[in-house]
Amino acid sequence: MVSSIVTIFFFLISLTIIVSSTTDTISDNFTISGDKTIISSGGIFKLGFFKPGSSSKYYIGMWYNQLSQPTIVWVANRDTPVKDKNTSVLKISDGNLILLDGKNQTPIWSTGLTSTSSVSPLKAVLSDDGNLVLSTSDSSATVLWESFDHPAHTWLPGGKIRYDKRTGKSQKLISWKNQEDPSPGLFSLELDVSTAYKILWNGTNQYWSSGPWNPQSQLFDSVPEMKLNYIYNFSFFSNATESYFTYSIYNHLNVSRFVMDLSGQIKQLTWLENNNEWNLFWSQPRQQCEVYAYCGSFGICRDKSQPFCLCPRGFKPSSQKDWDLGDFSAGCVRKTELQCARGDINGFLPLSKMKLPEKPEVVVVSSVGNCASACLRNCSCKAYAHDGGSNRCSSWSKDVLNLKQLDDDNSEGYTLYVRLAASDMPSGGSGKSNKMMIFGAVLGSLGVIALVLLAVIVILRYQRRKRMRGEKSDGSLAAFSYRELQNATKNFSDKLGGGGFGSVFKGVLPDSSDIAVKRLEGISQGEKQFRTEVVTIGTIQHVNLVRLRGFCSEGNKKLLVYDYMPNGSLDSHLFINQNEEKIGLVWKLRYQIALGTARGLAYLHDECRDCIIHCDIKPENILVDSQFCPKVADFGLAKLVGRDFSRVLTTMRGTRGYLAPEWISGVAITAKADVYSYGMMLFELVSGRRNTEQSENGNVRFFPSLAATVLTKDGDIRSLLDPRLETEAVDIEELTRACKVACWCIQDEESHRPTMSQVVQILEGVLEVNPPPFPRSIQALVDTNEDVVFFTESSSSSSQNSSQKQQSHASSSSSSKKTTNNNSSA
Ligand SMILES: *[C@@H]1O[C@H](CO)[C@@H](O)[C@H](O)[C@H]1NC(C)=O
Ligand SMILES: *[C@@H]1O[C@H](CO)[C@@H](O)[C@H](O)[C@H]1NC(C)=O
Ligand SMILES: *[C@@H]1O[C@H](CO)[C@@H](O)[C@H](O)[C@H]1NC(C)=O
Ligand SMILES: *[C@@H]1O[C@H](CO)[C@@H](O)[C@H](O)[C@H]1NC(C)=O
Ligand SMILES: *[C@@H]1O[C@H](CO)[C@@H](O)[C@H](O)[C@H]1NC(C)=O
Ligand SMILES: *[C@@H]1O[C@H](CO)[C@@H](O)[C@H](O)[C@H]1NC(C)=O
Ligand SMILES: *[C@@H]1O[C@H](CO)[C@@H](O)[C@H](O)[C@H]1NC(C)=O
């Protein structure tokens, strides 16, 4: 009896808790305070007080109710936080939704409606699409205000970004100030009168635009990658008073959002249920340093390094706390204040390979020497640069914004000289510097304008490390010093090619063996992690994979060393001039290359300890040895650059013709992405040409759709064959198999594509292959019959690639132990 009363008692308590915590409505009867929240009726979104990170301030925010990562999508009181959520309250009052702060109940945020005509009580309902709607609670439910009209930094599906034609104003998405401060930051996205989205810095400087909306193609001019997007349905609305975009998600189960990020980039993210994380798959501008003034005054932005921002020598972050929270906008300040006017000695610090800041105050024609001395003499001159070509001298008297350091390979760029207190100048005698230093110093005496210009050239070279050549430090891998590789490659002078992960240079070791040295870019990993990863790659050995010979890791200098292969890469044998007499490769060799490549990939996918996804299969990455045995190059590198898939996507822009659709649809990438690229390449082996080609009359020929048509309509399979092989006795059985398997490989559904081991078995004739269906995305391209935006653009860059001598690195001695896959499948 007693126990049942107790049970009922607890039941009632839990019932009250459930009842009170599952309403979706703020009304006269329900206010938000303390830990109370409202949840949308389907349980998707939640609204209540939150505290970002380690901040001590509270905000009214909206977030996903069911995701394991707290993700705020809307903030009401962005710049008026409250200190105590228990005494603050969000409620309906005076025809508005208002937030009252603290014991005095001061109103600090409100929906700001002035009309008090409504007599009916109001309610604010949180809906499942993430909209908080204030309306009358009578049967008409007249909407008075909705949070979709007042976005913070996130644009949810169903939301609108509106341009008001009468006022000429746009709604904006504005980034947070930093990770812990949702108040409006410097970066904003808005719609302009020409129907283009643009991103502005501090409401003024535009640094990215989507280009106007093209009603015909239903795309933004500068965002062609929207084309192959199976997630979003964008639509545009316009009448006399307003225009706006909205979007929906085809599959309502997918969770997705657009964010104006702290980084100054607009980002599209989808939730990956299996990984429990947000996957970034599209962002603009692509490069961090394209974001205007990202690193603030005197901050130097470098795309290929992490962190992206750094301060020049003699400077420090003006607020380390802000930098730690991801806000670099305050930039750098001098460690020692300039006391120029008092006649102190100043120096000029050279910053090389710079993109110059905007708007120099003075530009005059003068020699280098005059340029330097003019700036030195004038205390308000903070920086100068001299352009040898035009003999022009530019100088700046204010803080310089938008400093950007270009890559080492980039031949452009200027040297910017920045004024520093002499005590902060690198001193010639310390021996710490290994760079060439030029600085001028001025001696002012007793306020008399008597100046002496000193130019001191100090060349310091010192060897940081002993030579380590030949030292086998990590298993069978040799560790090289940077200096050694610099010598071997004649200071990286003979470039063999550039790839997604860095450029490749030819080199010769002192023992006169030829090597190919890959200088990696964008490696964000720590030393230990890098070595671990490289050693892993070094242990992957297969007759159809190039073998890593050694590496170099000194600070951010990361290089990989492979054997040099004079026979080059597949594209150089395949895509030779069609008019030449040569037939490129005979059919037998092509089939052998297709099979060998498939074996190499199958080994990467199945036989290694962790499945390795190559991510960049294309003819340029298939090298051939003297026997025309194919060797897959560049594997394992996608992992080295980290799990940020968008980053990989960025680096793979040039090879989009080989990219599987899931790269742009935002799902996690699996080994089947390689299968897709392999299929594309297999078609090229058959036709002997790039899949996408523009003919003389301007038509775009897309071979895979041609092939798919022949295959699905029982056409003449021989018509697909490289015309140069016409006279050759080609095994039709093999040709059919190759075409069919290629068509299976490029199916949209990953589950419809075979695995690489199945491909091997099919090509070996062990497995039968059924007639393939027409791949859907290719079907779409055929249907619309317009120019194939997504595929054509790559052809120019890839043909440029193919005309270059290609990198080649291979292993002559890799006929070693681990050829199990080869044996078992033979
Ligand atoms: C408040 O509660 C009363 C009684 O439970 C109910 O009649 C009224 O409709 C509620 N008001 C709102 C706005 O929900
Ligand atoms: C708010 O109230 C909860 C319990 O109702 C309490 O645990 C918490 O410490 C209070 N917070 C503050 C800041 O007073
Ligand atoms: C942004 O612009 C305002 C004037 O509109 C100016 O006062 C402010 O200093 C600017 N912010 C920065 C970081 O330059
Ligand atoms: C895309 O959205 C528009 C407007 O909401 C709608 O009319 C259209 O049917 C949608 N298209 C698809 C394919 O769902
Ligand atoms: C334009 O459309 C909006 C609704 O989307 C409507 O409120 C407004 O009255 C329309 N303007 C004109 C001139 O039709
Ligand atoms: C969308 O939802 C479907 C079904 O839940 C899922 O299979 C697919 O992976 C999701 N796509 C994305 C991009 O999350
Ligand atoms: C010093 O430099 C500033 C800006 O760079 C310029 O406006 C000023 O005229 C210069 N003064 C002299 C004396 O050259």
XYZ file of N, CA and C in Angstrom, residues 449-649:
603
model
N 68.349 67.046 -38.095
C 68.099 66.113 -39.185
C 69.392 65.761 -39.874
N 70.150 64.963 -39.153
C 71.388 64.476 -39.732
C 71.280 62.960 -39.793
N 71.185 62.476 -40.931
C 70.863 61.063 -41.041
C 71.969 60.263 -41.711
N 72.115 59.156 -41.200
C 73.053 58.248 -41.839
C 72.291 56.976 -42.190
N 72.352 56.640 -43.420
C 71.680 55.421 -43.794
C 72.672 54.271 -43.832
N 72.365 53.312 -43.099
C 73.243 52.156 -43.064
C 72.568 50.969 -43.727
N 73.232 50.418 -44.609
C 72.683 49.172 -45.131
C 73.622 48.040 -44.758
N 73.166 47.172 -44.052
C 74.015 46.073 -43.606
C 73.492 44.764 -44.203
N 74.345 44.127 -44.875
C 73.914 42.837 -45.407
C 74.588 41.726 -44.633
N 73.802 41.002 -44.029
C 74.355 39.906 -43.248
C 73.919 38.598 -43.881
N 74.855 37.851 -44.255
C 74.482 36.544 -44.781
C 74.922 35.486 -43.794
N 73.983 34.867 -43.300
C 74.313 33.850 -42.322
C 73.880 32.501 -42.837
N 74.755 31.626 -42.811
C 74.344 30.283 -43.146
C 74.854 29.371 -42.065
N 74.022 28.674 -41.572
C 74.580 27.707 -40.656
C 73.823 26.395 -40.754
N 74.527 25.398 -40.507
C 73.912 24.103 -40.683
C 73.299 23.657 -39.373
N 72.002 23.428 -39.460
C 71.312 23.084 -38.234
C 71.504 21.622 -37.870
N 71.670 20.863 -38.872
C 71.745 19.447 -38.554
C 72.911 18.775 -39.234
N 73.419 17.796 -38.612
C 74.448 17.018 -39.250
C 73.818 16.221 -40.370
N 74.627 15.876 -41.262
C 74.095 15.073 -42.356
C 73.663 13.718 -41.817
N 72.557 13.321 -42.299
C 72.041 12.070 -41.763
C 71.842 11.034 -42.868
N 72.437 11.310 -43.992
C 72.147 10.459 -45.127
C 72.385 8.987 -44.843
N 71.479 8.199 -45.343
C 71.690 6.771 -45.223
C 71.270 6.215 -43.894
N 71.050 7.091 -42.967
C 70.651 6.604 -41.662
C 69.240 6.044 -41.721
N 69.117 4.798 -41.454
C 67.799 4.180 -41.553
C 67.158 4.245 -40.176
N 66.327 5.234 -39.980
C 65.831 5.432 -38.624
C 64.480 4.776 -38.391
N 63.641 4.717 -39.425
C 62.312 4.192 -39.193
C 62.096 2.965 -40.060
N 62.396 1.822 -39.513
C 62.234 0.600 -40.279
C 63.133 0.648 -41.490
N 62.551 0.432 -42.650
C 63.372 0.402 -43.853
C 63.426 1.776 -44.492
N 62.792 2.763 -43.878
C 62.758 4.089 -44.470
C 63.996 4.885 -44.097
N 64.520 5.632 -45.054
C 65.659 6.480 -44.756
C 65.168 7.851 -44.333
N 65.805 8.416 -43.318
C 65.477 9.780 -42.925
C 66.501 10.707 -43.554
N 66.024 11.656 -44.348
C 66.923 12.590 -44.990
C 66.841 13.927 -44.280
N 67.906 14.698 -44.363
C 67.817 16.062 -43.861
C 67.324 16.936 -45.012
N 66.745 18.074 -44.658
C 66.213 18.955 -45.681
C 67.324 19.409 -46.619
N 68.458 19.675 -46.007
C 69.601 20.166 -46.772
C 70.045 19.165 -47.826
N 70.049 17.923 -47.439
C 70.422 16.877 -48.379
C 69.496 16.863 -49.582
N 68.193 16.968 -49.297
C 67.230 16.919 -50.391
C 67.315 18.182 -51.228
N 67.650 19.267 -50.561
C 67.836 20.518 -51.285
C 69.003 20.366 -52.272
N 70.076 19.766 -51.791
C 71.227 19.545 -52.663
C 70.883 18.554 -53.766
N 70.211 17.472 -53.384
C 69.915 16.415 -54.352
C 69.043 16.942 -55.486
N 68.144 17.871 -55.156
C 67.224 18.372 -56.180
C 67.692 19.700 -56.771
N 68.951 20.047 -56.529
C 69.476 21.346 -56.954
C 68.518 22.450 -56.534
N 68.257 22.492 -55.259
C 67.333 23.468 -54.683
C 65.958 23.459 -55.372
N 65.445 22.275 -55.561
C 64.098 22.074 -56.102
C 63.905 22.793 -57.436
N 64.842 22.571 -58.316
C 64.790 23.300 -59.576
C 64.099 22.502 -60.686
N 64.136 21.173 -60.623
C 63.567 20.387 -61.719
C 62.211 19.827 -61.298
N 61.185 20.600 -61.588
C 59.851 20.193 -61.130
C 59.247 19.182 -62.097
N 58.847 18.051 -61.559
C 58.269 17.013 -62.410
C 56.766 17.176 -62.534
N 56.153 17.733 -61.512
C 54.706 17.902 -61.571
C 54.188 18.425 -60.253
N 52.948 18.817 -60.274
C 52.308 19.276 -59.047
C 51.107 18.404 -58.825
N 50.845 18.081 -57.603
C 49.671 17.258 -57.331
C 48.865 17.894 -56.233
N 47.865 17.163 -55.793
C 46.996 17.689 -54.761
C 47.731 17.952 -53.462
N 48.787 17.240 -53.211
C 49.394 17.322 -51.896
C 50.738 18.031 -51.911
N 51.168 18.453 -53.078
C 52.431 19.155 -53.128
C 53.149 18.877 -54.445
N 54.213 19.610 -54.674
C 54.934 19.474 -55.941
C 55.984 18.378 -55.848
N 56.339 17.849 -57.014
C 57.326 16.773 -57.062
C 58.539 17.235 -57.866
N 59.710 16.962 -57.343
C 60.937 17.398 -57.985
C 61.853 16.212 -58.218
N 62.623 16.316 -59.300
C 63.581 15.264 -59.588
C 64.870 15.533 -58.827
N 65.502 14.484 -58.403
C 66.746 14.669 -57.693
C 67.692 13.496 -57.918
N 68.950 13.719 -57.572
C 69.945 12.655 -57.677
C 70.711 12.589 -56.363
N 70.780 11.410 -55.792
C 71.518 11.256 -54.540
C 73.009 11.129 -54.841
N 73.851 11.377 -53.843
C 75.306 11.283 -54.067
C 75.719 9.920 -54.644
N 74.970 8.862 -54.349
C 75.321 7.559 -54.932
C 74.779 7.439 -56.359
N 74.372 8.569 -56.924
C 73.853 8.741 -58.285
C 72.593 7.947 -58.596
N 71.837 7.587 -57.572
C 70.519 7.018 -57.871
C 69.509 8.160 -57.980
N 68.583 7.982 -58.932
C 67.594 9.027 -59.179
C 66.438 8.910 -58.189
N 65.962 10.060 -57.746
C 64.822 10.050 -56.833
C 63.786 11.078 -57.271
N 62.583 10.888 -56.785
C 61.527 11.882 -56.956
C 61.163 12.352 -55.553
N 61.210 13.655 -55.336
C 60.969 14.196 -54.004
C 59.663 14.968 -54.004
N 58.794 14.564 -53.133
C 57.501 15.238 -53.054
C 57.529 16.168 -51.845
N 57.311 17.457 -52.121
C 57.279 18.415 -51.020
C 55.829 18.598 -50.602
N 55.482 18.083 -49.437
C 54.089 18.087 -49.001
C 53.666 19.475 -48.542
N 52.422 19.787 -48.831
C 51.889 21.074 -48.405
C 50.682 20.832 -47.527
N 50.487 21.735 -46.619
C 49.269 21.696 -45.818
C 49.241 20.565 -44.817
N 50.397 20.122 -44.372
C 50.407 19.073 -43.358
C 50.226 19.727 -41.997
N 49.178 19.344 -41.312
C 48.925 20.009 -40.038
C 49.284 19.104 -38.880
N 49.814 17.945 -39.196
C 50.057 16.994 -38.119
C 51.326 17.303 -37.347
N 51.325 16.838 -36.151
C 52.508 16.983 -35.330
C 53.580 16.014 -35.796
N 54.793 16.256 -35.296
C 55.959 15.482 -35.703
C 55.742 13.974 -35.516
N 55.279 13.609 -34.341
C 55.188 12.197 -34.002
C 54.155 11.501 -34.876
N 53.008 12.196 -34.986
C 51.912 11.643 -35.778
C 52.342 11.485 -37.233
N 53.074 12.486 -37.711
C 53.534 12.450 -39.100
C 54.433 11.240 -39.327
N 55.392 11.061 -38.405
C 56.314 9.942 -38.554
C 55.574 8.613 -38.532
N 54.619 8.499 -37.602
C 53.844 7.267 -37.504
C 53.160 6.974 -38.828
N 52.563 8.035 -39.373
C 51.809 7.880 -40.615
C 52.734 7.490 -41.765
N 53.889 8.145 -41.813
C 54.826 7.873 -42.894
C 55.354 6.443 -42.792
N 55.631 6.017 -41.566
C 56.127 4.650 -41.392
C 55.069 3.658 -41.848
N 53.800 3.983 -41.541
C 52.712 3.109 -41.998
C 52.721 3.008 -43.514
N 52.839 4.165 -44.157
C 52.836 4.149 -45.620
C 54.031 3.339 -46.132
N 55.167 3.483 -45.413
C 56.369 2.775 -45.828
C 56.224 1.261 -45.778
N 55.331 0.784 -44.892
C 55.198 -0.671 -44.770
C 54.252 -1.245 -45.813
N 53.574 -0.384 -46.537
C 52.622 -0.875 -47.532
C 53.367 -1.184 -48.812
N 53.542 -2.458 -49.080
C 54.331 -2.821 -50.252
C 53.592 -3.842 -51.096
N 53.527 -3.543 -52.350
C 52.821 -4.408 -53.290
C 53.405 -4.114 -54.655
N 53.406 -5.094 -55.511
C 54.051 -4.912 -56.810
C 53.359 -3.811 -57.616
N 52.103 -3.529 -57.312
C 51.391 -2.486 -58.055
C 51.250 -1.178 -57.275
N 52.089 -1.009 -56.287
C 52.083 0.258 -55.545
C 53.507 0.799 -55.512
N 53.661 2.110 -55.657
C 55.026 2.630 -55.565
C 55.483 2.556 -54.115
N 56.762 2.342 -53.950
C 57.253 2.192 -52.593
C 57.939 3.477 -52.127
N 57.653 3.807 -50.896
C 58.277 4.971 -50.289
C 59.697 4.600 -49.918
N 60.640 5.482 -50.234
C 62.039 5.180 -49.976
C 62.538 5.875 -48.703
N 62.003 7.055 -48.468
C 62.439 7.770 -47.277
C 61.632 9.036 -47.115
N 62.014 9.814 -46.145
C 61.256 11.035 -45.892
C 62.157 12.053 -45.211
N 61.626 13.263 -45.117
C 62.316 14.287 -44.351
C 61.265 15.022 -43.555
N 61.535 15.283 -42.313
C 60.593 16.015 -41.488
C 61.368 16.955 -40.583
N 61.416 18.220 -40.980
C 62.079 19.226 -40.147
C 61.126 20.380 -39.972
N 60.541 20.504 -38.811
C 59.564 21.561 -38.591
C 58.414 21.385 -39.563
N 58.090 22.464 -40.274
C 56.975 22.306 -41.214
C 57.461 21.859 -42.594
N 58.708 21.511 -42.710
C 59.203 20.969 -43.981
C 59.016 19.456 -43.968
N 58.038 19.006 -44.754
C 57.756 17.579 -44.804
C 57.910 17.107 -46.238
N 58.789 16.152 -46.453
C 59.018 15.675 -47.803
C 59.021 14.155 -47.834
N 58.605 13.613 -48.947
C 58.638 12.171 -49.123
C 59.549 11.869 -50.306
N 60.304 10.783 -50.194
C 61.274 10.455 -51.235
C 60.914 9.102 -51.860
N 60.751 9.109 -53.166
C 60.463 7.884 -53.901
C 61.533 7.667 -54.954
N 61.590 6.449 -55.504
C 62.481 6.226 -56.645
C 61.940 6.979 -57.849
N 62.843 7.426 -58.658
C 62.434 8.147 -59.857
C 62.157 7.136 -60.959
N 61.060 7.336 -61.681
C 60.764 6.403 -62.763
C 60.731 7.119 -64.095
N 61.759 6.888 -64.905
C 61.877 7.659 -66.154
C 60.731 7.381 -67.120
N 60.030 6.281 -66.955
C 58.961 5.971 -67.904
C 57.681 6.774 -67.667
N 57.604 7.444 -66.535
C 56.517 8.392 -66.336
C 55.172 7.790 -65.984
N 54.172 8.611 -66.118
C 52.838 8.200 -65.686
C 51.967 7.843 -66.880
N 50.869 7.191 -66.577
C 50.003 6.630 -67.595
C 49.497 7.660 -68.608
N 49.167 8.829 -68.118
C 48.588 9.824 -69.034
C 49.537 10.172 -70.176
N 50.839 10.143 -69.879
C 51.789 10.547 -70.918
C 51.874 9.491 -72.015
N 51.440 8.266 -71.731
C 51.448 7.227 -72.767
C 50.103 7.120 -73.466
N 49.066 7.540 -72.721
C 47.710 7.344 -73.209
C 47.228 8.520 -74.049
N 47.411 9.707 -73.532
C 46.825 10.869 -74.195
C 47.834 11.572 -75.089
N 48.484 10.818 -75.945
C 49.399 11.489 -76.858
C 48.602 11.919 -78.064
N 49.204 12.808 -78.806
C 48.506 13.399 -79.951
C 47.837 12.331 -80.838
N 46.536 12.478 -81.014
C 45.769 11.485 -81.765
C 46.228 11.381 -83.222
N 46.815 12.447 -83.732
C 47.195 12.425 -85.138
C 48.529 11.722 -85.364
N 49.246 11.509 -84.284
C 50.531 10.852 -84.454
C 50.324 9.403 -84.870
N 51.338 8.881 -85.466
C 51.252 7.505 -85.945
C 51.187 6.514 -84.793
N 51.844 6.863 -83.706
C 51.958 5.931 -82.588
C 50.576 5.549 -82.051
N 50.459 4.361 -81.558
C 49.153 3.938 -81.085
C 49.037 4.068 -79.564
N 49.998 4.725 -78.952
C 49.905 4.847 -77.506
C 50.291 3.533 -76.869
N 49.332 2.807 -76.412
C 49.601 1.518 -75.790
C 48.769 0.463 -76.497
N 49.350 -0.686 -76.756
C 48.576 -1.756 -77.384
C 47.544 -2.270 -76.377
N 46.529 -2.943 -76.876
C 45.426 -3.366 -76.015
C 45.891 -4.248 -74.862
N 46.790 -5.204 -75.162
C 47.257 -6.130 -74.127
C 47.835 -5.359 -72.939
N 48.619 -4.311 -73.273
C 49.229 -3.531 -72.197
C 48.161 -2.762 -71.426
N 47.197 -2.231 -72.152
C 46.138 -1.475 -71.473
C 45.393 -2.371 -70.490
N 45.111 -3.578 -70.929
C 44.372 -4.491 -70.058
C 45.229 -4.870 -68.847
N 46.503 -5.061 -69.105
C 47.432 -5.392 -68.024
C 47.512 -4.248 -67.009
N 47.491 -3.038 -67.521
C 47.558 -1.875 -66.636
C 46.269 -1.754 -65.824
N 45.119 -1.999 -66.485
C 43.839 -1.933 -65.776
C 43.808 -2.953 -64.646
N 44.265 -4.157 -64.948
C 44.232 -5.236 -63.963
C 45.207 -4.956 -62.821
N 46.410 -4.536 -63.173
C 47.420 -4.269 -62.152
C 46.987 -3.143 -61.225
N 46.433 -2.098 -61.810
C 45.970 -0.981 -60.993
C 44.871 -1.442 -60.046
N 43.961 -2.270 -60.575
C 42.882 -2.789 -59.729
C 43.453 -3.621 -58.590
N 44.491 -4.401 -58.878
C 45.098 -5.214 -57.818
C 45.727 -4.333 -56.746
N 46.419 -3.290 -57.190
C 47.040 -2.371 -56.232
C 45.999 -1.741 -55.330
N 44.897 -1.317 -55.937
C 43.853 -0.658 -55.140
C 43.157 -1.648 -54.215
N 42.924 -2.859 -54.730
C 42.283 -3.872 -53.896
C 43.153 -4.138 -52.668
N 44.462 -4.121 -52.884
C 45.376 -4.327 -51.766
C 45.240 -3.198 -50.742
N 45.183 -1.967 -51.235
C 45.028 -0.815 -50.331
C 43.729 -0.903 -49.540
N 42.667 -1.317 -50.231
C 41.353 -1.320 -49.584
C 41.192 -2.473 -48.602
N 41.700 -3.645 -48.982
C 41.345 -4.833 -48.210
C 42.459 -5.422 -47.374
N 43.699 -5.331 -47.878
C 44.737 -6.124 -47.252
C 45.530 -5.366 -46.194
N 45.497 -4.057 -46.249
C 46.250 -3.318 -45.241
C 45.515 -3.362 -43.924
N 46.219 -3.027 -42.882
C 45.618 -3.086 -41.562
C 44.403 -2.151 -41.491
N 44.589 -0.905 -41.883
C 43.446 -0.007 -42.010
C 43.192 0.160 -43.492
N 41.943 0.170 -43.848
C 41.604 0.393 -45.243
C 42.127 1.770 -45.646
N 42.887 1.818 -46.710
C 43.397 3.107 -47.177
C 42.625 3.523 -48.418
N 41.973 4.670 -48.326
C 41.264 5.197 -49.485
C 42.219 6.135 -50.200
N 42.401 5.917 -51.474
C 43.388 6.702 -52.199
C 42.917 8.139 -52.393
N 41.671 8.311 -52.778
C 41.041 9.627 -52.951
C 41.441 10.372 -54.210
N 42.406 9.946 -54.944
C 42.795 10.728 -56.114
C 43.286 9.826 -57.237
N 42.470 8.854 -57.608
C 42.843 7.956 -58.703
C 42.621 8.670 -60.034
N 43.672 8.728 -60.821
C 43.615 9.319 -62.154
C 44.886 8.889 -62.875
N 44.918 9.001 -64.202
C 46.083 8.501 -64.943
C 47.396 9.125 -64.480
N 47.351 10.360 -64.022
C 48.578 11.020 -63.564
C 49.181 10.314 -62.347
N 48.355 9.611 -61.611
C 48.837 8.950 -60.406
C 49.118 7.464 -60.605
N 49.065 7.013 -61.853
C 49.447 5.629 -62.154
C 50.764 5.687 -62.930
N 51.811 5.179 -62.306
C 53.115 5.197 -62.966
C 53.370 3.830 -63.583
N 54.183 3.816 -64.635
C 54.479 2.527 -65.248
C 55.989 2.291 -65.261
N 56.387 1.062 -64.965
C 57.822 0.777 -64.967
C 58.249 0.351 -66.380
N 59.488 -0.090 -66.489
C 60.010 -0.369 -67.827
C 59.252 -1.515 -68.500
N 58.642 -2.383 -67.699
C 57.851 -3.494 -68.252
C 56.379 -3.112 -68.424
N 56.075 -1.855 -68.232
C 54.702 -1.363 -68.239
C 53.836 -2.017 -67.166
N 54.482 -2.330 -66.074
C 53.736 -2.793 -64.920
C 53.279 -1.537 -64.170
N 51.952 -1.390 -63.930
C 51.454 -0.153 -63.315
C 51.746 -0.101 -61.821
N 51.978 1.091 -61.338
C 52.209 1.289 -59.899
C 51.408 2.504 -59.455
N 50.558 2.287 -58.481
C 49.729 3.380 -57.978
C 50.584 4.284 -57.086
N 50.547 5.568 -57.360
C 51.343 6.523 -56.588
C 50.437 7.358 -55.686
N 51.052 8.016 -54.730
C 50.351 9.019 -53.911
C 49.340 8.463 -52.930
N 49.417 7.191 -52.616
C 48.421 6.671 -51.681
C 48.788 7.016 -50.244
N 47.793 7.045 -49.402
C 48.026 7.315 -47.983
C 48.155 8.783 -47.659
N 48.243 9.616 -48.700
C 48.496 11.025 -48.423
C 47.233 11.750 -47.965
N 46.077 11.287 -48.433
C 44.838 11.936 -48.007
C 44.744 11.872 -46.496
N 45.232 10.773 -45.950
C 45.176 10.621 -44.507
C 46.138 11.591 -43.816
N 47.267 11.815 -44.478
C 48.252 12.730 -43.901
C 47.697 14.137 -43.752
N 46.839 14.546 -44.664
C 46.324 15.898 -44.539
C 45.131 15.962 -43.603
N 44.807 14.869 -42.972
C 43.790 14.919 -41.936
C 42.429 14.510 -42.430
N 41.491 14.501 -41.516
C 40.185 13.973 -41.832
C 39.243 15.017 -42.410
N 39.726 16.211 -42.612
C 38.875 17.266 -43.128
C 38.654 17.048 -44.618
N 37.546 16.411 -44.950
C 37.323 16.016 -46.336
C 37.263 17.210 -47.274
N 36.733 18.320 -46.785
C 36.589 19.473 -47.672
C 37.964 19.914 -48.158
N 38.919 19.725 -47.302
C 40.277 20.099 -47.635
C 40.775 19.245 -48.784
N 40.467 17.973 -48.704
C 40.868 17.085 -49.776
C 40.147 17.502 -51.049
N 38.888 17.821 -50.888
C 38.090 18.211 -52.042
C 38.699 19.454 -52.692
